[in-house]
PDB file of C-alpha atoms in Angstrom:
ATOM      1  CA  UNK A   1     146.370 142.241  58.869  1.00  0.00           C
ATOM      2  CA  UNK A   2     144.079 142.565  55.941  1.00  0.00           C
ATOM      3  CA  UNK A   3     144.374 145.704  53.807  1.00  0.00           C
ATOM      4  CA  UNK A   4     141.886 148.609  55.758  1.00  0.00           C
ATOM      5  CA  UNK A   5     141.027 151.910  54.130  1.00  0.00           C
ATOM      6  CA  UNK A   6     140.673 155.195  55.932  1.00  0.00           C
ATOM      7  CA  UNK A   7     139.241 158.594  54.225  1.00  0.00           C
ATOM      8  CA  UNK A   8     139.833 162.169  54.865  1.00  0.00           C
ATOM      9  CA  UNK A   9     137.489 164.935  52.704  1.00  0.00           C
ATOM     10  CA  UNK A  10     139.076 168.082  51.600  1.00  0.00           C
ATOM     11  CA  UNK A  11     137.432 170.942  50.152  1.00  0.00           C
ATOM     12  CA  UNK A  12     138.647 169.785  46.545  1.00  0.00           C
ATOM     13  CA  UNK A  13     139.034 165.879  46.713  1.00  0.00           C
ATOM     14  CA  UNK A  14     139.088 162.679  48.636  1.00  0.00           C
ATOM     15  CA  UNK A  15     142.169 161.438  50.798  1.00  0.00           C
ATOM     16  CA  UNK A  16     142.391 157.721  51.242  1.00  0.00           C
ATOM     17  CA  UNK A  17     144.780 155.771  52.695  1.00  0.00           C
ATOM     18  CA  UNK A  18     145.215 152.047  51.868  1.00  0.00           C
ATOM     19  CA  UNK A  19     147.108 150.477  54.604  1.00  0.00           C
ATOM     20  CA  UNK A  20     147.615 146.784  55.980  1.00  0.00           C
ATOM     21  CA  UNK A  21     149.416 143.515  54.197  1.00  0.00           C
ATOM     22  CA  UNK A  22     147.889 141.817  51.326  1.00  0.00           C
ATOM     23  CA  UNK A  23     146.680 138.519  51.827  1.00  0.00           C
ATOM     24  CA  UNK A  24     148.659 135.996  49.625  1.00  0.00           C
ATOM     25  CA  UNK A  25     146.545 134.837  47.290  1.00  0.00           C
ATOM     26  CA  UNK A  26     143.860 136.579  48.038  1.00  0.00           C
ATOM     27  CA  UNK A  27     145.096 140.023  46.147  1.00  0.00           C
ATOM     28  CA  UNK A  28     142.538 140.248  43.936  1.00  0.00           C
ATOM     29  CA  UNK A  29     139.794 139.905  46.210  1.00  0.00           C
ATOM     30  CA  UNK A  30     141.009 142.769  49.025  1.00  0.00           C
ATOM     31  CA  UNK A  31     142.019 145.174  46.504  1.00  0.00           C
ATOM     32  CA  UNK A  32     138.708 145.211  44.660  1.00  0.00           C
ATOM     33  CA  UNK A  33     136.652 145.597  47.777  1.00  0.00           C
ATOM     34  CA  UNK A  34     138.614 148.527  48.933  1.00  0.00           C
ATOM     35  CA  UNK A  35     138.511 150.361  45.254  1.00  0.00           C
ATOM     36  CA  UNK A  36     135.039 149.621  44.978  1.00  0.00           C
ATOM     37  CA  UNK A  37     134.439 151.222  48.749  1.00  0.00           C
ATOM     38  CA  UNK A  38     136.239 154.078  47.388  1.00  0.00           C
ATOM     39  CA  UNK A  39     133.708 154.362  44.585  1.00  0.00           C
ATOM     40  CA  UNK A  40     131.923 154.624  46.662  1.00  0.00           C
ATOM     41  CA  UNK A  41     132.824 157.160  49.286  1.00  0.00           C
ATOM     42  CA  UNK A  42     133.486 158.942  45.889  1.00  0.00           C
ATOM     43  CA  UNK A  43     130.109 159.285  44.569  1.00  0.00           C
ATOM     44  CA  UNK A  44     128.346 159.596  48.513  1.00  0.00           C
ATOM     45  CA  UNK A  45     130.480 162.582  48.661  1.00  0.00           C
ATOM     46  CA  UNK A  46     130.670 163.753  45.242  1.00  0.00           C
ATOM     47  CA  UNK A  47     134.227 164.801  44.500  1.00  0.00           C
ATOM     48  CA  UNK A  48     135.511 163.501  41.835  1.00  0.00           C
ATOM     49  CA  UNK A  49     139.484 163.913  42.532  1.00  0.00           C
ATOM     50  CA  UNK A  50     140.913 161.370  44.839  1.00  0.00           C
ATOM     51  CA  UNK A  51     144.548 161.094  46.519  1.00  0.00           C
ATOM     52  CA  UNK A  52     145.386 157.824  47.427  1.00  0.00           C
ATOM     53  CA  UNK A  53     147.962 156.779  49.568  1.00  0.00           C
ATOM     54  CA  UNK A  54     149.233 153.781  49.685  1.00  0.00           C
ATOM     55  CA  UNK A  55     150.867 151.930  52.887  1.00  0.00           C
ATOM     56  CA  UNK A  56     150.433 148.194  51.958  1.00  0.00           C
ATOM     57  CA  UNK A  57     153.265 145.590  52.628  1.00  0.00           C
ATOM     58  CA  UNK A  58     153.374 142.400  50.195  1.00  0.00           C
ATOM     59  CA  UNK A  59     153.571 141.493  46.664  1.00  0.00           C
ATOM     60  CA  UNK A  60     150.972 142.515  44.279  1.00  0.00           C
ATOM     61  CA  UNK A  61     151.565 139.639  41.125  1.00  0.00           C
ATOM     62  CA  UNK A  62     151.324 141.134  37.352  1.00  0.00           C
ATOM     63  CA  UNK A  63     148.437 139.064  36.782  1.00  0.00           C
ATOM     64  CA  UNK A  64     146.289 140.453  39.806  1.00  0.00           C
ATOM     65  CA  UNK A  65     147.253 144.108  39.165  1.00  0.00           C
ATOM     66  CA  UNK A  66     145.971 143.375  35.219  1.00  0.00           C
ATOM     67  CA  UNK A  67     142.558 141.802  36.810  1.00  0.00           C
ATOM     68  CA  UNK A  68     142.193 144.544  39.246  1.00  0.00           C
ATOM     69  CA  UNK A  69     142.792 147.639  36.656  1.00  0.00           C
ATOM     70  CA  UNK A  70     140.675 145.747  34.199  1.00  0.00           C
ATOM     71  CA  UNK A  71     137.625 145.618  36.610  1.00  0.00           C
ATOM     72  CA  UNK A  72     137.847 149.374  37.792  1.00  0.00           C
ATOM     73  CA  UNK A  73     134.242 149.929  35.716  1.00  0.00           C
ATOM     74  CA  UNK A  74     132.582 147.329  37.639  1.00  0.00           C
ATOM     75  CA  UNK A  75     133.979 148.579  40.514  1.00  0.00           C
ATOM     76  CA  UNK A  76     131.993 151.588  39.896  1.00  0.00           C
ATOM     77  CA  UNK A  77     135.042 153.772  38.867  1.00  0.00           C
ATOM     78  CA  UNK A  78     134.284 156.537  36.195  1.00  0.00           C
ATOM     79  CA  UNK A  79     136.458 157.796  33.514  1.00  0.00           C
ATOM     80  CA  UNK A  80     135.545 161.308  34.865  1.00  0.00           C
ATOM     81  CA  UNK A  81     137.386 160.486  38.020  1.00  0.00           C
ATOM     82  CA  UNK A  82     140.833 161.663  38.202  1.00  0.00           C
ATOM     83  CA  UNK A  83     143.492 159.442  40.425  1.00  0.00           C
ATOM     84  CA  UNK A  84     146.327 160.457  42.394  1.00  0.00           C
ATOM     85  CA  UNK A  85     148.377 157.513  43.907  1.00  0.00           C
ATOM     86  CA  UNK A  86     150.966 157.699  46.120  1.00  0.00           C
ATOM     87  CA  UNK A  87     153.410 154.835  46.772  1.00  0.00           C
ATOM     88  CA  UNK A  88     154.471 154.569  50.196  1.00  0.00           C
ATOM     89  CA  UNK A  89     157.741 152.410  48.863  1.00  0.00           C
ATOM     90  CA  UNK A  90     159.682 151.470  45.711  1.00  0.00           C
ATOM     91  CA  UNK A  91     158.446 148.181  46.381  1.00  0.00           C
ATOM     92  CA  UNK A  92     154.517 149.687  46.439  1.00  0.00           C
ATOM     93  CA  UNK A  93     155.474 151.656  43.224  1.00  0.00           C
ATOM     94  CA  UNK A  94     156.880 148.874  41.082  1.00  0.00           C
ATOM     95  CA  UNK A  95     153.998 147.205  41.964  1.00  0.00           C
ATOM     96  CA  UNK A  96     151.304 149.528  40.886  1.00  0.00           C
ATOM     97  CA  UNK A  97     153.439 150.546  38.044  1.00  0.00           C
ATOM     98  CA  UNK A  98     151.463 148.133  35.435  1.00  0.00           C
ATOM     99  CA  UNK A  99     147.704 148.779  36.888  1.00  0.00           C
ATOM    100  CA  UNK A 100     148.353 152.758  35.733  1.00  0.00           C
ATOM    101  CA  UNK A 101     149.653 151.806  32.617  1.00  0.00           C
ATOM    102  CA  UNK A 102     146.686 149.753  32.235  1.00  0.00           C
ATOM    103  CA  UNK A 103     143.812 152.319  33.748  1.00  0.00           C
ATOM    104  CA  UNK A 104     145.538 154.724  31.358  1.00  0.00           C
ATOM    105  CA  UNK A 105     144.986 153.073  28.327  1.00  0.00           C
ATOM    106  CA  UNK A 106     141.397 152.215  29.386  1.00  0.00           C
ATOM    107  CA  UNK A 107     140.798 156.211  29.591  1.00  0.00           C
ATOM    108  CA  UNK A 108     141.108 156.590  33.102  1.00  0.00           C
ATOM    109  CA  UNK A 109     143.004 159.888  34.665  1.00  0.00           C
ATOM    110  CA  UNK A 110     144.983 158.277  37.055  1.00  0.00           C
ATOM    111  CA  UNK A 111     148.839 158.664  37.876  1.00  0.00           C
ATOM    112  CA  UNK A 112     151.657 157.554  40.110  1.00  0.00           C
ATOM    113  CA  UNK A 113     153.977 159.567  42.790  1.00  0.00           C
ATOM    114  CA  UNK A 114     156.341 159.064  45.053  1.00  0.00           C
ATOM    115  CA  UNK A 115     155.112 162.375  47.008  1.00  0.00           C
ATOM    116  CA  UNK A 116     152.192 163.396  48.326  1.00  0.00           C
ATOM    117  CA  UNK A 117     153.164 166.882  47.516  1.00  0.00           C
ATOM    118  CA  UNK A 118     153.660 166.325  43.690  1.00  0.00           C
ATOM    119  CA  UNK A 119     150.501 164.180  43.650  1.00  0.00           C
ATOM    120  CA  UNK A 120     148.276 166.663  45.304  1.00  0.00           C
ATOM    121  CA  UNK A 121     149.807 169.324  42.927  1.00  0.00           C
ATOM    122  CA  UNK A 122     148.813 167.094  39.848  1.00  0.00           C
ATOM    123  CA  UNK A 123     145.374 166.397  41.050  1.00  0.00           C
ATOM    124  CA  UNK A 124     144.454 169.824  41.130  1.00  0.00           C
ATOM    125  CA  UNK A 125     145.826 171.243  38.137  1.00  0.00           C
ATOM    126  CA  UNK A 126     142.937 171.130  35.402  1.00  0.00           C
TER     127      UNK A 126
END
């Protein structure tokens, strides 16, 4: 099953969940359509905090997770947007691990968790 995406909207940001298995090689492709539909659902709804949670099952390579981070402007992601990800598995988190780093240092606001709790917690402190 391809990767699906499925949004809740709270008062103060936008829940997403990611769920499904990644295609082999076809990583790149599925994970930029779902960021970019969450750009999307961002802007049509205009919150600009967004808790993402994460229940995908398969490899994410180093060099797809660079490509992916890399492309979050054309994806329509904004460096006004603040990121909340939570890891549904140590697998999930090791895998993510390197696209934070890399959003980081391109001035994005985004972070990982291995709780929803502690993630929602971050994403609404100022």
């Amino acid at each position: 099953m391809p990767l699906k995406l499925k949004h809740t909207l709270n008062r103060d940001y936008l829940k997403v969940e990611i769920l499904g298995e990644r295609t082999a090689g076809m990583e790149v492709a599925e994970s930029k359509a779902i960021w970019k539909e969450i750009s999307e659902l961002v802007n049509r709804k205009q919150k600009t905090r967004v808790l993402a949670l994460m229940k995908v099952q398969g490899r994410l390579p180093i060099n797809s997770a660079f490509q992916i981070a890399e492309s979050a402007k054309n994806l329509g992601w904004s460096q006004n947007y603040k990121l909340a990800v939570v890891a549904g598995s140590e697998a999930v988190l090791m895998n993510i691990r390197l696209s934070e780093m890399i959003m980081t240092n391109l001035g994005y606001e985004m972070k990982l968790f291995g709780s929803a709790r502690m993630a929602r917690k971050w994403l609404l402190s100022d």
